[in-house]
Short mmCIF file of C-alpha atoms in Angstrom, two decimals:
data_model
loop_
_atom_site.label_atom_id
_atom_site.label_comp_id
_atom_site.label_asym_id
_atom_site.label_seq_id
_atom_site.Cartn_x
_atom_site.Cartn_y
_atom_site.Cartn_z
CA MET A 1 192.17 101.84 25.98
CA ARG A 2 190.38 104.92 24.63
CA ARG A 3 188.84 102.76 21.95
CA PHE A 4 187.75 100.30 24.59
CA PHE A 5 186.01 103.04 26.54
CA TYR A 6 184.20 104.21 23.42
CA LEU A 7 183.29 100.69 22.39
CA THR A 8 181.62 99.92 25.64
CA THR A 9 180.78 103.31 25.32
CA PHE A 10 164.79 108.74 22.80
CA ILE A 11 148.79 112.90 22.57
CA LEU A 12 148.97 116.07 24.41
CA PHE A 13 149.06 115.97 28.21
CA THR A 14 149.63 118.76 30.66
CA THR A 15 151.40 116.45 33.09
CA PHE A 16 152.78 113.16 31.76
CA SER A 17 151.82 109.68 30.73
CA PHE A 18 153.55 106.40 29.99
CA ALA A 19 153.05 104.10 27.03
CA GLN A 20 154.76 100.86 26.22
CA SER A 21 155.24 98.52 23.28
CA LYS A 22 157.36 95.42 23.39
CA ALA A 23 160.34 97.36 22.05
CA TYR A 24 160.24 100.43 24.27
CA GLN A 25 158.64 102.41 27.03
CA VAL A 26 157.89 106.07 26.46
CA LYS A 27 157.11 108.90 28.87
CA VAL A 28 155.12 111.78 27.32
CA SER A 29 154.86 115.20 28.99
CA GLY A 30 154.06 118.79 28.20
CA LYS A 31 152.38 120.64 25.35
CA GLY A 32 153.84 122.15 22.20
CA GLN A 33 155.95 121.02 19.28
CA PRO A 34 157.08 117.42 19.73
CA ILE A 35 160.62 116.46 20.66
CA VAL A 36 161.58 112.80 20.68
CA PHE A 37 164.41 112.03 23.11
CA LEU A 38 166.45 108.89 22.36
CA PRO A 39 169.07 107.81 24.93
CA GLY A 40 172.34 106.04 24.33
CA PHE A 41 173.15 102.40 24.82
CA THR A 42 172.04 101.01 28.26
CA CYS A 43 170.57 104.36 29.31
CA PRO A 44 166.92 104.99 30.24
CA GLY A 45 164.87 107.89 28.91
CA SER A 46 165.29 109.66 32.26
CA ILE A 47 168.84 110.55 31.17
CA TRP A 48 167.16 113.51 29.46
CA ASP A 49 165.25 114.85 32.50
CA HIS A 50 167.67 117.71 33.16
CA THR A 51 167.78 118.65 29.49
CA ILE A 52 163.98 118.81 29.35
CA SER A 53 163.81 120.94 32.49
CA ASN A 54 166.23 123.38 30.88
CA LEU A 55 164.33 123.82 27.58
CA LYS A 56 163.61 127.49 27.09
CA ASP A 57 160.17 127.06 25.45
CA ASN A 58 157.25 124.68 25.86
CA TYR A 59 157.40 121.36 24.04
CA GLN A 60 155.68 118.00 24.12
CA THR A 61 158.48 115.62 25.01
CA HIS A 62 158.64 111.87 24.33
CA GLN A 63 161.37 110.08 26.33
CA PHE A 64 162.07 106.55 25.13
CA THR A 65 163.66 103.66 27.03
CA TYR A 66 164.59 100.64 24.95
CA ALA A 67 163.77 97.01 25.59
CA GLY A 68 166.48 95.37 27.72
CA PHE A 69 167.46 98.62 29.43
CA GLY A 70 166.13 100.69 32.32
CA GLY A 71 163.82 97.95 33.59
CA VAL A 72 162.01 97.45 30.27
CA PRO A 73 161.76 93.68 29.48
CA GLU A 74 164.04 92.39 26.79
CA ILE A 75 162.76 91.36 23.36
CA GLU A 76 164.02 88.98 20.72
CA LEU A 77 167.38 89.83 19.22
CA PRO A 78 168.51 91.37 16.92
CA TRP A 79 166.59 94.36 18.22
CA TYR A 80 167.96 97.56 16.66
CA GLY A 81 165.83 97.27 13.53
CA THR A 82 162.78 96.58 15.62
CA LEU A 83 163.43 99.71 17.69
CA ALA A 84 163.81 101.87 14.57
CA ASP A 85 160.62 100.48 13.06
CA GLU A 86 158.50 100.70 16.23
CA ILE A 87 159.61 104.21 17.18
CA SER A 88 158.88 105.33 13.62
CA ALA A 89 155.45 103.69 13.88
CA TYR A 90 154.85 105.50 17.19
CA ILE A 91 155.51 108.86 15.54
CA GLU A 92 153.14 108.02 12.71
CA ASP A 93 150.44 106.47 14.89
CA ASN A 94 150.39 109.56 17.12
CA ASN A 95 150.48 111.86 14.06
CA LEU A 96 153.49 113.78 15.33
CA LYS A 97 154.48 116.56 12.91
CA ASN A 98 157.50 118.84 12.66
CA VAL A 99 159.32 116.51 15.03
CA THR A 100 162.74 117.25 16.47
CA ILE A 101 164.71 114.14 17.47
CA ILE A 102 167.46 114.53 20.06
CA GLY A 103 169.61 111.38 20.26
CA HIS A 104 172.72 110.53 22.23
CA SER A 105 175.16 107.95 20.86
CA MET A 106 173.03 104.97 19.79
CA GLY A 107 170.01 107.33 19.99
CA GLY A 108 171.65 109.44 17.30
CA MET A 109 171.93 106.40 15.05
CA LEU A 110 168.26 105.69 15.57
CA ALA A 111 167.48 109.33 14.81
CA ILE A 112 169.19 109.01 11.41
CA ASP A 113 167.23 105.89 10.60
CA ILE A 114 163.92 107.38 11.73
CA ALA A 115 164.50 110.62 9.82
CA ALA A 116 165.14 108.57 6.67
CA LYS A 117 161.93 106.61 7.20
CA LEU A 118 159.83 109.72 7.99
CA PRO A 119 161.29 112.66 6.02
CA LYS A 120 157.97 114.55 6.01
CA ARG A 121 157.60 114.29 9.80
CA VAL A 122 161.13 114.82 11.16
CA LYS A 123 162.10 118.49 10.85
CA LYS A 124 165.30 118.68 12.96
CA MET A 125 167.82 116.45 14.65
CA VAL A 126 170.35 116.98 17.46
CA LEU A 127 172.95 114.19 17.36
CA VAL A 128 174.94 114.07 20.60
CA ASP A 129 178.37 112.42 20.28
CA ALA A 130 176.82 110.03 17.78
CA LEU A 131 178.39 108.58 14.64
CA PRO A 132 176.72 106.79 11.70
CA ASN A 133 179.50 104.14 11.64
CA ILE A 134 181.22 103.55 14.97
CA ARG A 135 183.14 100.48 13.77
CA GLU A 136 185.05 102.67 11.32
CA ILE A 137 186.41 104.73 14.22
CA ILE A 138 187.04 102.15 16.96
CA MET A 139 187.86 99.11 14.79
CA PRO A 140 189.03 100.62 11.51
CA GLN A 141 191.00 97.53 10.40
CA VAL A 142 188.11 95.09 10.98
CA PRO A 143 185.79 94.51 8.00
CA VAL A 144 182.09 94.30 8.86
CA GLU A 145 182.03 90.66 7.70
CA GLN A 146 184.22 89.81 10.70
CA ILE A 147 181.82 91.36 13.17
CA VAL A 148 179.90 88.30 14.38
CA PHE A 149 177.71 87.63 17.39
CA ASP A 150 179.44 84.39 18.36
CA ASN A 151 182.94 85.53 19.23
CA PRO A 152 185.28 85.05 22.24
CA TYR A 153 184.71 88.56 23.63
CA ASN A 154 180.94 88.20 23.54
CA ASN A 155 181.09 84.74 25.04
CA GLN A 156 183.29 86.02 27.84
CA MET A 157 180.90 88.92 28.55
CA ILE A 158 177.85 86.66 28.59
CA ALA A 159 179.54 84.33 31.09
CA ALA A 160 181.04 87.07 33.27
CA SER A 161 179.95 87.31 36.88
CA ASP A 162 178.13 90.41 38.11
CA SER A 163 181.17 91.38 40.15
CA ALA A 164 183.45 91.12 37.09
CA LEU A 165 181.02 93.18 35.01
CA ARG A 166 180.90 95.75 37.81
CA VAL A 167 184.67 96.23 37.56
CA THR A 168 184.48 96.60 33.79
CA ALA A 169 181.58 99.04 34.06
CA GLY A 170 183.58 101.16 36.46
CA TYR A 171 186.35 101.61 33.87
CA MET A 172 183.74 102.38 31.20
CA ALA A 173 182.13 105.07 33.38
CA MET A 174 185.46 106.81 33.88
CA GLY A 175 185.96 106.86 30.15
CA MET A 176 182.52 108.26 29.40
CA SER A 177 182.23 111.25 31.76
CA ASN A 178 184.54 113.58 33.63
CA GLN A 179 181.92 113.97 36.37
CA THR A 180 182.63 111.41 39.06
CA SER A 181 179.22 112.17 40.61
CA HIS A 182 177.63 110.44 37.59
CA HIS A 183 179.90 107.40 37.45
CA GLN A 184 177.79 105.18 39.73
CA GLU A 185 174.68 106.04 37.72
CA LEU A 186 176.41 104.93 34.50
CA ILE A 187 177.66 101.77 36.19
CA ASP A 188 174.16 100.94 37.38
CA TYR A 189 172.69 101.35 33.89
CA ILE A 190 175.08 98.69 32.64
CA LEU A 191 174.56 96.32 35.56
CA GLN A 192 170.75 96.64 35.30
CA SER A 193 170.71 95.86 31.58
CA ASP A 194 169.62 92.53 30.20
CA ARG A 195 172.92 90.79 29.63
CA LYS A 196 172.20 89.45 26.13
CA THR A 197 170.82 92.80 24.98
CA TYR A 198 173.92 94.48 26.37
CA VAL A 199 176.35 92.14 24.66
CA TYR A 200 174.70 91.33 21.37
CA GLY A 201 172.98 94.69 21.03
CA TYR A 202 176.36 96.42 20.87
CA THR A 203 177.48 93.96 18.26
CA GLU A 204 174.51 95.09 16.18
CA LEU A 205 175.66 98.69 16.47
CA LEU A 206 179.14 97.76 15.32
CA LYS A 207 177.66 96.22 12.18
CA LEU A 208 175.72 99.37 11.24
CA ASP A 209 176.80 101.81 8.58
CA LEU A 210 174.36 104.69 8.07
CA LYS A 211 176.65 106.94 6.09
CA GLU A 212 174.97 106.27 2.75
CA LYS A 213 171.58 106.83 4.36
CA LEU A 214 172.64 110.38 5.21
CA LYS A 215 172.41 111.21 1.50
CA GLU A 216 168.65 110.75 1.72
CA LEU A 217 168.21 113.33 4.44
CA ASP A 218 167.26 116.96 4.04
CA THR A 219 166.88 117.33 7.81
CA GLU A 220 168.38 120.35 9.59
CA THR A 221 170.93 118.80 11.96
CA LEU A 222 173.06 119.94 14.87
CA ILE A 223 175.94 117.59 15.65
CA LEU A 224 177.49 117.98 19.09
CA GLY A 225 180.74 116.13 19.72
CA ALA A 226 183.02 115.75 22.70
CA ASP A 227 186.68 116.80 22.46
CA PHE A 228 188.02 113.69 24.20
CA PRO A 229 190.89 113.01 23.71
CA THR A 230 191.40 116.28 21.74
CA LYS A 231 189.38 118.43 19.37
CA GLU A 232 192.06 117.94 16.73
CA ALA A 233 191.61 114.19 16.99
CA VAL A 234 187.83 114.03 16.89
CA LEU A 235 186.72 116.84 14.54
CA PRO A 236 188.05 115.17 11.37
CA ASN A 237 186.10 112.03 12.30
CA PHE A 238 182.85 113.96 12.58
CA GLU A 239 183.50 115.82 9.35
CA SER A 240 184.30 112.59 7.49
CA GLN A 241 181.45 110.57 8.96
CA TYR A 242 178.86 113.22 8.20
CA GLU A 243 180.20 114.24 4.80
CA ASN A 244 177.02 113.00 3.09
CA LEU A 245 174.68 115.05 5.28
CA LYS A 246 173.66 118.28 3.59
CA LYS A 247 172.15 120.50 6.29
CA LYS A 248 174.48 120.20 9.27
CA GLU A 249 176.46 122.16 11.81
CA ILE A 250 179.17 120.48 13.84
CA LYS A 251 180.18 121.88 17.24
CA ILE A 252 182.68 120.37 19.70
CA ALA A 253 182.32 120.66 23.47
CA THR A 254 185.54 121.43 25.36
CA ASN A 255 186.71 119.36 28.35
CA SER A 256 184.04 116.75 27.71
CA LYS A 257 183.80 113.03 27.28
CA HIS A 258 180.90 111.02 25.77
CA PHE A 259 178.17 112.34 28.05
CA ILE A 260 178.30 116.01 27.00
CA MET A 261 175.08 116.77 28.87
CA TYR A 262 176.86 115.79 32.09
CA ASP A 263 180.29 117.25 31.46
CA GLN A 264 179.23 120.59 29.87
CA PRO A 265 175.56 120.97 30.77
CA GLU A 266 175.18 124.74 30.40
CA TRP A 267 176.92 124.78 27.02
CA PHE A 268 174.77 121.82 25.95
CA TYR A 269 171.48 123.43 27.01
CA GLN A 270 172.40 126.67 25.27
CA GLU A 271 173.28 124.96 22.02
CA VAL A 272 170.08 122.91 22.03
CA ASN A 273 167.84 125.88 22.83
CA ASN A 274 169.51 128.04 20.18
CA PHE A 275 169.00 125.32 17.61
CA LEU A 276 165.33 124.81 18.53
CA ASP A 277 164.52 128.54 18.19
#
């Protein structure tokens, strides 16, 4: 059951502006060094609003929402590679330098890809309960060749009624945060997602293995993990998965599930601000 939860478990303006490509919508606000905020699967960029309001210094923030989620129209699948390419192009087109990328879950995977594409532009990363190969943790006995888009589980999820998906989403929300006040929000993100992006997009993530790509990175990185179910259970996974990353620090939040910024917000803000200094 825990595996199931995890399975179905980012121009200078003084105010803000919105920009959109086919693959994403981005909200830009503030002045200062650029921070790119990449949300997790199904989540909109607004998931980072409280984090941004708790930043100690002034930054120019770029909050991305991916196609198929948060009201942004879906695009052709597979879409993960398109997201990585187009967000990288956005950073280059806007000549962003000394960029920090803060990515949660899937957003952390994108951060790794983008940092590998733009090593001279990405200075730091904060990876929030993100792993470079999630299949290895939640489906360790399943070879990547057996991860296919046309499978009984995906077919069932595509055909599921909204009411059935709502029940499933409720269980997922309980597994992703200890804060019941956020459960309905997480449920809504799932229900409001484009169904094909939700189902097949996660299959894309299961097929990814970015561990070798970590060898290419010289990016200073803070890795924040949740201790669910226990620190002793999760810490070896983070250490093993990020073995190839040179400049890293791994810290584990106590009494937290996947959404660390909800379950341990003050700890999270402090760690992020300390790392950005």
